[in-house]
PDB file of C-alpha atoms and ligand atoms in Angstrom:
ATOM      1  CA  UNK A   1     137.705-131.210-110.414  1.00  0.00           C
ATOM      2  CA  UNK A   2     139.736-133.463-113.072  1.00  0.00           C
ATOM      3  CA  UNK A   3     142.693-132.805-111.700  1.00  0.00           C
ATOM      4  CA  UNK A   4     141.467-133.450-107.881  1.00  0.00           C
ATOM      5  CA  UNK A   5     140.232-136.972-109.950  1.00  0.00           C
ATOM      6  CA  UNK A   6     143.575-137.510-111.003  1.00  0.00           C
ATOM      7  CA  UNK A   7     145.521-136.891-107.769  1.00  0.00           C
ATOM      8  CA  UNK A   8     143.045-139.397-106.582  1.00  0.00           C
ATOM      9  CA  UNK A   9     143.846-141.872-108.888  1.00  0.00           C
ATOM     10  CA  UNK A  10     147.053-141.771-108.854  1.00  0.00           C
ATOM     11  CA  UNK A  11     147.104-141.849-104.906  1.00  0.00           C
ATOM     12  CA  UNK A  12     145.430-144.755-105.171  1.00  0.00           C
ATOM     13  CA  UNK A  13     147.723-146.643-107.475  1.00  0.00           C
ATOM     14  CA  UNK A  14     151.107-146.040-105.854  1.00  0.00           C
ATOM     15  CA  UNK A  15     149.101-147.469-102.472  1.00  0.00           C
ATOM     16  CA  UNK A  16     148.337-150.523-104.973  1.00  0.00           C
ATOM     17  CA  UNK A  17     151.720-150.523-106.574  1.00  0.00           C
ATOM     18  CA  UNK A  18     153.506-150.211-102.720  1.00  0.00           C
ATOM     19  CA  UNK A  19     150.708-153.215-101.108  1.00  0.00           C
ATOM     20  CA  UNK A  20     152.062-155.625-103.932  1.00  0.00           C
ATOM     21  CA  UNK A  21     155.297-155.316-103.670  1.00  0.00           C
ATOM     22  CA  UNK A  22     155.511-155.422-100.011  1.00  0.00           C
ATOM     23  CA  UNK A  23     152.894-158.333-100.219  1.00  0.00           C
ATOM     24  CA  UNK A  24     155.549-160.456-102.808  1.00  0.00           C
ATOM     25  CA  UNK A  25     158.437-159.421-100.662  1.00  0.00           C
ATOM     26  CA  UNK A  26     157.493-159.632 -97.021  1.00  0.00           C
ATOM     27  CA  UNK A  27     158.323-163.118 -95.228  1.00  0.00           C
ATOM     28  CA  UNK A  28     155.043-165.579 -94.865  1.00  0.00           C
ATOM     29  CA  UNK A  29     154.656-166.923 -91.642  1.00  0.00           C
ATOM     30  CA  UNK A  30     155.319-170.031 -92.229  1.00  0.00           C
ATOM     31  CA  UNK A  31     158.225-169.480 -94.280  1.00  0.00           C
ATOM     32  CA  UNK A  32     160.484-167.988 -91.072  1.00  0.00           C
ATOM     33  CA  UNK A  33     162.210-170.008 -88.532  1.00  0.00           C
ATOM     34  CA  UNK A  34     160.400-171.666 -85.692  1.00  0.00           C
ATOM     35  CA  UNK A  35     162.638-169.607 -83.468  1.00  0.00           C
ATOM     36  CA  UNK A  36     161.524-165.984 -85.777  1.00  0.00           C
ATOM     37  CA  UNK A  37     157.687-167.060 -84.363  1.00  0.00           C
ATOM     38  CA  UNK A  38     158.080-168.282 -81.477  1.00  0.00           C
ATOM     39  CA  UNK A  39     157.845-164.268 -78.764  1.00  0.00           C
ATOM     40  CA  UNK A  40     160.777-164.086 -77.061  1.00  0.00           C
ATOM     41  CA  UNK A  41     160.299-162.859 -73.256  1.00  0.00           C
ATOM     42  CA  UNK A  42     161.504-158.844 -73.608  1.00  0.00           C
ATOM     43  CA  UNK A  43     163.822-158.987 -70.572  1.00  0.00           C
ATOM     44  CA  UNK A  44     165.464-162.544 -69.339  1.00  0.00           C
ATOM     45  CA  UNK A  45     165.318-161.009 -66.035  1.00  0.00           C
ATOM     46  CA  UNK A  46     161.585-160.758 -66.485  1.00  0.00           C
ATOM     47  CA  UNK A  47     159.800-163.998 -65.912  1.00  0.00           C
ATOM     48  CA  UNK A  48     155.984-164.972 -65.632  1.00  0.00           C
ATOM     49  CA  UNK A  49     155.670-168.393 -64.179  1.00  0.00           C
ATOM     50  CA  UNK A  50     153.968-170.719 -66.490  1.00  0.00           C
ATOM     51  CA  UNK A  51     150.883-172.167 -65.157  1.00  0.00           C
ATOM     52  CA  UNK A  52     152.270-175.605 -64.480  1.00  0.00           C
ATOM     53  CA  UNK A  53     155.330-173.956 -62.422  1.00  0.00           C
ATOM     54  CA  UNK A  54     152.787-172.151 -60.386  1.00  0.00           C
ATOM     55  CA  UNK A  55     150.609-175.410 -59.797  1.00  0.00           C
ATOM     56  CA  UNK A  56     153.760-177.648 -58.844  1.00  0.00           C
ATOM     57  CA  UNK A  57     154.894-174.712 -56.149  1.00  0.00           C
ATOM     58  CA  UNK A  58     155.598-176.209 -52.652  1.00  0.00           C
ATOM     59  CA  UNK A  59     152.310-175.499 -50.377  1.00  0.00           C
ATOM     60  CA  UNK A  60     152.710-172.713 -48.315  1.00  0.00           C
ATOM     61  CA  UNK A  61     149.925-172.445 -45.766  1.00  0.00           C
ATOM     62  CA  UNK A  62     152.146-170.622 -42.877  1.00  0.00           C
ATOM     63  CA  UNK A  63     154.723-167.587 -43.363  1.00  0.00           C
ATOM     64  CA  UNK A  64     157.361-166.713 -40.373  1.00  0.00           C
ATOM     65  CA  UNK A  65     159.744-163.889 -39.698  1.00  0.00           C
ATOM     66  CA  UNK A  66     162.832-164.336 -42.119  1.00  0.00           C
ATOM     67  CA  UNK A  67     165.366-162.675 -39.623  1.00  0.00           C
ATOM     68  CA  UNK A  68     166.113-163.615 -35.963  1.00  0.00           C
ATOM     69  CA  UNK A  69     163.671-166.078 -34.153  1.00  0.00           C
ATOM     70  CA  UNK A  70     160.749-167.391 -35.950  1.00  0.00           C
ATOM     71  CA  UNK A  71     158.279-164.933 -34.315  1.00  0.00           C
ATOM     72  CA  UNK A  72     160.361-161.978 -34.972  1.00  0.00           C
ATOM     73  CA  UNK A  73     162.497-161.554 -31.923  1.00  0.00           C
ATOM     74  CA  UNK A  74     166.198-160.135 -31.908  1.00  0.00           C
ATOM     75  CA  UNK A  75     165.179-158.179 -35.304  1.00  0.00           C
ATOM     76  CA  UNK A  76     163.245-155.034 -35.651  1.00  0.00           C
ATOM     77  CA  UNK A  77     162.034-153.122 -38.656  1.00  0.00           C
ATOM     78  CA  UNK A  78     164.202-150.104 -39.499  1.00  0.00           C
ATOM     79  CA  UNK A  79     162.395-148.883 -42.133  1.00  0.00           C
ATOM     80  CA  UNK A  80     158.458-150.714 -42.627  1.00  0.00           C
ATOM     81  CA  UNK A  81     156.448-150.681 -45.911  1.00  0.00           C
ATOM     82  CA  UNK A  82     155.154-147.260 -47.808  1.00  0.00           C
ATOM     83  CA  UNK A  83     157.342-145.203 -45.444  1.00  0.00           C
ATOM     84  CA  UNK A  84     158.869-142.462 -47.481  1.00  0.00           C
ATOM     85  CA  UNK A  85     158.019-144.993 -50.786  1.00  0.00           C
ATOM     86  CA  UNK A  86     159.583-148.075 -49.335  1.00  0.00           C
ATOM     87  CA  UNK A  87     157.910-151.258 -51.205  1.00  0.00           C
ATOM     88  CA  UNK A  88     159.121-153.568 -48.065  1.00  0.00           C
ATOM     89  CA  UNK A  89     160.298-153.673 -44.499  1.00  0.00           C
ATOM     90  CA  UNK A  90     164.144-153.094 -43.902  1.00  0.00           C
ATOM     91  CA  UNK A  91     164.563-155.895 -40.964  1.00  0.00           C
ATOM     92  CA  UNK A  92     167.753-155.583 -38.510  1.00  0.00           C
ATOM     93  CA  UNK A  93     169.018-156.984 -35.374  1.00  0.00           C
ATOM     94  CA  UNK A  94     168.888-155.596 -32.248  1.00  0.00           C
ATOM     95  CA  UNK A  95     172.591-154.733 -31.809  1.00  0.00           C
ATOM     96  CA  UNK A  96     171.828-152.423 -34.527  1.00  0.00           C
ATOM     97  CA  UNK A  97     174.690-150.870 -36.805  1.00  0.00           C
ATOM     98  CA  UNK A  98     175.991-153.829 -38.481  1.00  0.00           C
ATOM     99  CA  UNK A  99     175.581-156.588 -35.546  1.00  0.00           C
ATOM    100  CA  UNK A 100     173.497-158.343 -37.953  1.00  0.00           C
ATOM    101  CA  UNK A 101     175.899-158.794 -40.771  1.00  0.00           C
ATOM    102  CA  UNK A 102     176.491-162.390 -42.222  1.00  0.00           C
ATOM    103  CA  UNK A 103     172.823-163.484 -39.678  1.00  0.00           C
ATOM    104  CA  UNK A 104     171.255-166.435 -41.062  1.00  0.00           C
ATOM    105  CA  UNK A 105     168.194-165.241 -43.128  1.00  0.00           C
ATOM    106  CA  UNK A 106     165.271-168.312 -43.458  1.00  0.00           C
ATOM    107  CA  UNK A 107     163.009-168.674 -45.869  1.00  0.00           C
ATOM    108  CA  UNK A 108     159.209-167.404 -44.450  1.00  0.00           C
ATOM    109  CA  UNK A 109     157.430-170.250 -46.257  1.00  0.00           C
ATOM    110  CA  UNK A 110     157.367-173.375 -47.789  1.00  0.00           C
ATOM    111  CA  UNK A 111     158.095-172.105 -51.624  1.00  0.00           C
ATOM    112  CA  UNK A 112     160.574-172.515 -54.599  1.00  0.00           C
ATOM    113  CA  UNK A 113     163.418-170.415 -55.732  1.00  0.00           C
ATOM    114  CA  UNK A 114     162.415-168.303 -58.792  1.00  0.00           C
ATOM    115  CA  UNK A 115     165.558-166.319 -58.534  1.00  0.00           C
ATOM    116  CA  UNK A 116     169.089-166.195 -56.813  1.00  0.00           C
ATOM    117  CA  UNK A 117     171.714-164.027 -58.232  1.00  0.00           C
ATOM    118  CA  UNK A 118     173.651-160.626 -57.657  1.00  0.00           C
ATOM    119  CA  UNK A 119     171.122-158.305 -59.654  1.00  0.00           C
ATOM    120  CA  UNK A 120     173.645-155.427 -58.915  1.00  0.00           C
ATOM    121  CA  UNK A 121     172.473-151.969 -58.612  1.00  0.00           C
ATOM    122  CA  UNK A 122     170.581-151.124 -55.403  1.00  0.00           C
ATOM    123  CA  UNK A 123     169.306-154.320 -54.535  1.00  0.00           C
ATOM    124  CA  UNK A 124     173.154-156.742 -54.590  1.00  0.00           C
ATOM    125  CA  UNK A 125     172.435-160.425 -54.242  1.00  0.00           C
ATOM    126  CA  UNK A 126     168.930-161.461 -54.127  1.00  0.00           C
ATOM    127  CA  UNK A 127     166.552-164.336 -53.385  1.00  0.00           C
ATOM    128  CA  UNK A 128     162.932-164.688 -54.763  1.00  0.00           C
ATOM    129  CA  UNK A 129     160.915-167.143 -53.302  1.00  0.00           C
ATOM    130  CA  UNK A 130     157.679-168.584 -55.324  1.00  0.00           C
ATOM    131  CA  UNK A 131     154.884-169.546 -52.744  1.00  0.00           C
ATOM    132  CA  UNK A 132     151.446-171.332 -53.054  1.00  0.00           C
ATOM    133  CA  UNK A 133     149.006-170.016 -50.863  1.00  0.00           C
ATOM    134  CA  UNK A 134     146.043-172.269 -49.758  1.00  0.00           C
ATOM    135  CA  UNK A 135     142.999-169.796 -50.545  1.00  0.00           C
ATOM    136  CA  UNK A 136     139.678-170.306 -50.898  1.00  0.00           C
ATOM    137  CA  UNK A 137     138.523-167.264 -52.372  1.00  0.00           C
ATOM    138  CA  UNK A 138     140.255-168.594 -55.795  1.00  0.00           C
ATOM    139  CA  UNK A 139     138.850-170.472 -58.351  1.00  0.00           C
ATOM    140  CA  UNK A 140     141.502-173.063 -57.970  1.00  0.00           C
ATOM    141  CA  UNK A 141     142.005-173.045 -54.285  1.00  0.00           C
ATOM    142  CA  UNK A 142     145.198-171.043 -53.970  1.00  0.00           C
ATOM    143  CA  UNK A 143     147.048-167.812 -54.611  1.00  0.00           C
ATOM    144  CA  UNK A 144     150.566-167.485 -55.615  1.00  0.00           C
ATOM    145  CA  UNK A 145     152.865-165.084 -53.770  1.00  0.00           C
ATOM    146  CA  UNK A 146     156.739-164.430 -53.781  1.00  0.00           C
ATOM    147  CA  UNK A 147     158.705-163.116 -50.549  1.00  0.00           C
ATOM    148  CA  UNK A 148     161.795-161.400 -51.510  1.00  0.00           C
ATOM    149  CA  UNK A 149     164.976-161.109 -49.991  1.00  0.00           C
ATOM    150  CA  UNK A 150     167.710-158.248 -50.989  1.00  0.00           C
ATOM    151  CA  UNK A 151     171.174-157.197 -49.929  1.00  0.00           C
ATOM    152  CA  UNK A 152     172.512-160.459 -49.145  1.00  0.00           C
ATOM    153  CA  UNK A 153     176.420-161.232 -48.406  1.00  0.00           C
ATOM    154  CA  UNK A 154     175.449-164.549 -50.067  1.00  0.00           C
ATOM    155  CA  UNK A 155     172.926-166.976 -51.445  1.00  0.00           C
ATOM    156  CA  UNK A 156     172.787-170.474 -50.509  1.00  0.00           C
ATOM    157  CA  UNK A 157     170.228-171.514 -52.551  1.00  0.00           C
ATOM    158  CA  UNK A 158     169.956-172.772 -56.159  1.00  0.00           C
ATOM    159  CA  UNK A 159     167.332-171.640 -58.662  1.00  0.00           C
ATOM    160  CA  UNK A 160     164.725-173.754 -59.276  1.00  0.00           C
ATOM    161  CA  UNK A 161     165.205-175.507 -55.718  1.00  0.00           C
ATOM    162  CA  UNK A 162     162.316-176.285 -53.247  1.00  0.00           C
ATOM    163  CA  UNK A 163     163.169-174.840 -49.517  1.00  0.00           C
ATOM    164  CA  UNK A 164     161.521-175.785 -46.158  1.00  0.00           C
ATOM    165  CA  UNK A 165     159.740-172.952 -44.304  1.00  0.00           C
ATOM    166  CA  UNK A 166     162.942-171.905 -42.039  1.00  0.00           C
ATOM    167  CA  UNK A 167     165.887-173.138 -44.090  1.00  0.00           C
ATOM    168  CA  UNK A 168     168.173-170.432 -44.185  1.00  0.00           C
ATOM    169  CA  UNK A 169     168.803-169.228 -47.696  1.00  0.00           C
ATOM    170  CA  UNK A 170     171.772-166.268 -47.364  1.00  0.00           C
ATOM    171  CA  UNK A 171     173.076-164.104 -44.805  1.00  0.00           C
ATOM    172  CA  UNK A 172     172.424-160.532 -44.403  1.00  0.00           C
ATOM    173  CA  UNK A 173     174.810-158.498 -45.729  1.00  0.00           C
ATOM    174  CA  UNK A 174     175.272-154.857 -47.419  1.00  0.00           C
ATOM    175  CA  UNK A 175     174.712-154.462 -51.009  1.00  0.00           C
ATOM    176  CA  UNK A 176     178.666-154.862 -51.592  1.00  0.00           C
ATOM    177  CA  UNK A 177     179.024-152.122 -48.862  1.00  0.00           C
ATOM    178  CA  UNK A 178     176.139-149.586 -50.150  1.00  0.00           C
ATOM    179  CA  UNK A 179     174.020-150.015 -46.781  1.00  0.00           C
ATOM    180  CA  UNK A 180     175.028-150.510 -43.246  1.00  0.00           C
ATOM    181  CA  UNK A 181     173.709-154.772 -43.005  1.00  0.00           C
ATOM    182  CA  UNK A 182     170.133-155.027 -42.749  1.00  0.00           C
ATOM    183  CA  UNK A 183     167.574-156.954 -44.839  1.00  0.00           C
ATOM    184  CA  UNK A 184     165.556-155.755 -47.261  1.00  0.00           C
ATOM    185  CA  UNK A 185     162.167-157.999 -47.228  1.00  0.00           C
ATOM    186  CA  UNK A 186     158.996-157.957 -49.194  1.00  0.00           C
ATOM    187  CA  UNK A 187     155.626-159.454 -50.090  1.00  0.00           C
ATOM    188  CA  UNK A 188     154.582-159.587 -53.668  1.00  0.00           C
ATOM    189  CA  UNK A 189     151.220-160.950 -55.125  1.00  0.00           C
ATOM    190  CA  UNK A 190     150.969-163.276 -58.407  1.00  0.00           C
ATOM    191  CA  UNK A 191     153.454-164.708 -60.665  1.00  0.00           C
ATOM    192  CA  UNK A 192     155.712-161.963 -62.172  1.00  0.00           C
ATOM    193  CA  UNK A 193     159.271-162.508 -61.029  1.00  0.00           C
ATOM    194  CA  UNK A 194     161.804-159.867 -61.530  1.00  0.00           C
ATOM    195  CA  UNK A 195     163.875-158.039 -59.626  1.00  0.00           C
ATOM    196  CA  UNK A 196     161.697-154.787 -59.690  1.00  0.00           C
ATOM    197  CA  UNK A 197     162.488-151.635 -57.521  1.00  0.00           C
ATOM    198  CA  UNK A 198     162.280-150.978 -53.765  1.00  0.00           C
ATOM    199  CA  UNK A 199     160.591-147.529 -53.762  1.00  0.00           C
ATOM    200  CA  UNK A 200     157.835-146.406 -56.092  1.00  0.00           C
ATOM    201  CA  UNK A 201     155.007-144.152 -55.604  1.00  0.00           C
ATOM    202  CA  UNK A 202     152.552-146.966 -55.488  1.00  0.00           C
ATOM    203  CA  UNK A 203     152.636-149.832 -53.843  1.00  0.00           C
ATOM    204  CA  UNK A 204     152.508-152.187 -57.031  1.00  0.00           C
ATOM    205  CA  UNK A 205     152.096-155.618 -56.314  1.00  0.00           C
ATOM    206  CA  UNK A 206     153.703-155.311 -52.832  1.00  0.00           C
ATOM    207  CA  UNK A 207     151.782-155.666 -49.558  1.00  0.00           C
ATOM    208  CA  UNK A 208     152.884-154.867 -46.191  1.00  0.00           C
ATOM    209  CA  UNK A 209     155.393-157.546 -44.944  1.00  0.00           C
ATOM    210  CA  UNK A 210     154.538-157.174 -41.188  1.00  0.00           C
ATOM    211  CA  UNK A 211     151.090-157.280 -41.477  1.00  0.00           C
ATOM    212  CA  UNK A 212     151.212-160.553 -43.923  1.00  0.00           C
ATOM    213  CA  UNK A 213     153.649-162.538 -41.591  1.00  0.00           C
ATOM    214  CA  UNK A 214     151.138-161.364 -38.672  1.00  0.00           C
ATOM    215  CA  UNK A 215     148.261-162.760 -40.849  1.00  0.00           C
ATOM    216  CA  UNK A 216     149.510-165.909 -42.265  1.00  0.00           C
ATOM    217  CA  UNK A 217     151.327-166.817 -39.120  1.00  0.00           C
ATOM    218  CA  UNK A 218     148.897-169.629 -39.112  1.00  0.00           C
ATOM    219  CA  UNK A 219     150.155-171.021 -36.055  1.00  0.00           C
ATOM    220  CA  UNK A 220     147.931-172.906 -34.082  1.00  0.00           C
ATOM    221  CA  UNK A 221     147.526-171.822 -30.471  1.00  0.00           C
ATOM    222  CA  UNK A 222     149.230-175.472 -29.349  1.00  0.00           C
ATOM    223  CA  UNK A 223     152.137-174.807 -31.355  1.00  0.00           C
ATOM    224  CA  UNK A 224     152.631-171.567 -29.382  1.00  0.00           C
ATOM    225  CA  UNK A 225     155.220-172.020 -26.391  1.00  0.00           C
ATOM    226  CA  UNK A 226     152.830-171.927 -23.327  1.00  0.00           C
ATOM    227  CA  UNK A 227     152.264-168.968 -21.143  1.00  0.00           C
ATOM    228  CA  UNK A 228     154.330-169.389 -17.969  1.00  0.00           C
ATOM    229  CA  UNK A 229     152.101-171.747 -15.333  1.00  0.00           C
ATOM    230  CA  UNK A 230     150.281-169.552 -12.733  1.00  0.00           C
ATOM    231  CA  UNK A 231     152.598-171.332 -10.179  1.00  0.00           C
ATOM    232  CA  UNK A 232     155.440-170.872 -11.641  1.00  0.00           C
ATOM    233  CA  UNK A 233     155.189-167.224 -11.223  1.00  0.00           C
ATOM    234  CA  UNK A 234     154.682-167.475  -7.572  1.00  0.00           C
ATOM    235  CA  UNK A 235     158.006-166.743  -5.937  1.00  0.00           C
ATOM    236  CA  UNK A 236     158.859-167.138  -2.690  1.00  0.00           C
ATOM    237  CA  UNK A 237     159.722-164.650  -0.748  1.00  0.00           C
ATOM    238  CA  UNK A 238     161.598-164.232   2.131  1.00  0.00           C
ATOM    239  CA  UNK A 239     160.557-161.870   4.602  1.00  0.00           C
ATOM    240  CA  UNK A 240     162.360-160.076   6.718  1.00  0.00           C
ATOM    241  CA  UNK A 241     162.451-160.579  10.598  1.00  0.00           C
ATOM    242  CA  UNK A 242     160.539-157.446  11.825  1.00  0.00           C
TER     243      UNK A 242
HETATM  244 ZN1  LIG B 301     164.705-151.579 -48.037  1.00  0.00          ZN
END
């Protein structure tokens, strides 16, 4: 028992003994460098928009097709969202092969550049876009989204810069020669911008390209080209003598 006491005890004191030094030697807070406080983000190429980038984000209350015309025509999608773990739509023209390399990709939406760069690996040079999203199931009356744009043989955007919905950003391209040319395209919810991966075995923060642009098309039935007049389609036709 008195020897059980005195382990105890002196346990006890080289905890105390260890506690006080550390406690005289240890840095105070306030004694480091502002730079020593102040958290460093982990990754550069990880970003979270700060709350006044998100609120000064272009408004972006229509998305269109990125590739070919603005309601999707001349492209098709090779490859579309969650097949065999895809986290976006692989978008090529309709010459197929690589008809479609150096074709003006446009941004969908109104948004800002939040990245523009060759991120190497898989992905080559690649455009985020930051959108602002009109929505009134949020507290403050919009959502922020980011459409993303990989495999590009350039990028003609800075970042930082405000685009038009439809100003062409890059051209498609091939990953440096790693993919016959096609676009790589996705949706992604909230503010986190980094480069990320293209498969996964969930779908993250991704949603289904096709169906968003068919969603969010937002266009107004008058700014639809008009179904051909009923007359129009009434051809004359020359019969025959019988
Ligand atoms: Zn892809």
């Amino acid at each position: 028992m008195l020897r059980f006491l005195r382990a105890t005890i002196t346990l006890l004191a080289a905890v105390a003994i260890v506690y006080a030094i550390w406690k005289r030697l240890a840095p105070r807070l306030e004694d480091l460098p502002a730079r020593a406080v102040t958290a460093k983000p982990l990754d550069p190429a990880f970003h979270r928009l700060t709350p006044r980038e998100m609120a000064t984000l272009p408004l972006a209350p229509r998305f269109d097709h990125p590739l070919g015309s603005e309601h999707g025509a001349l492209a098709y999608n090779a490859q579309p969202f969650r097949i065999t773990r895809h986290l976006g739509d692989d978008l090529n023209g309709i010459g197929g092969q690589d008809s479609d390399l150096g074709d003006p990709v446009y941004a969908a939406a109104a948004g800002r550049v939040a990245l523009a760069r060759d991120v190497g690996g898989g992905w080559g040079k690649m455009v985020i876009l930051a959108h602002r999203m009109p929505d009134a199931g949020e507290k403050s009356g919009w959502k922020v989204w980011q459409t993303v744009y990989a495999h590009l043989e350039n990028i003609q955007v800075r970042l930082g810069e405000s685009v038009e919905r439809g100003r062409q950003i890059g051209k498609v391209g091939t990953a440096d020669g790693r993919y016959l040319a096609h676009l790589h395209f996705e949706i992604r919810e909230g503010p986190y911008v980094n480069p990320g991966v293209g498969y996964a075995d969930t779908p993250m923060n991704r949603v289904s390209p096709e169906r968003f642009l068919f969603q969010h098309r937002g266009a107004e039935p008058e700014l639809l080209n008009p179904p051909p007049l009923p007359e129009a389609a009434e051809v004359e036709v020359t019969r025959l003598p019988e």
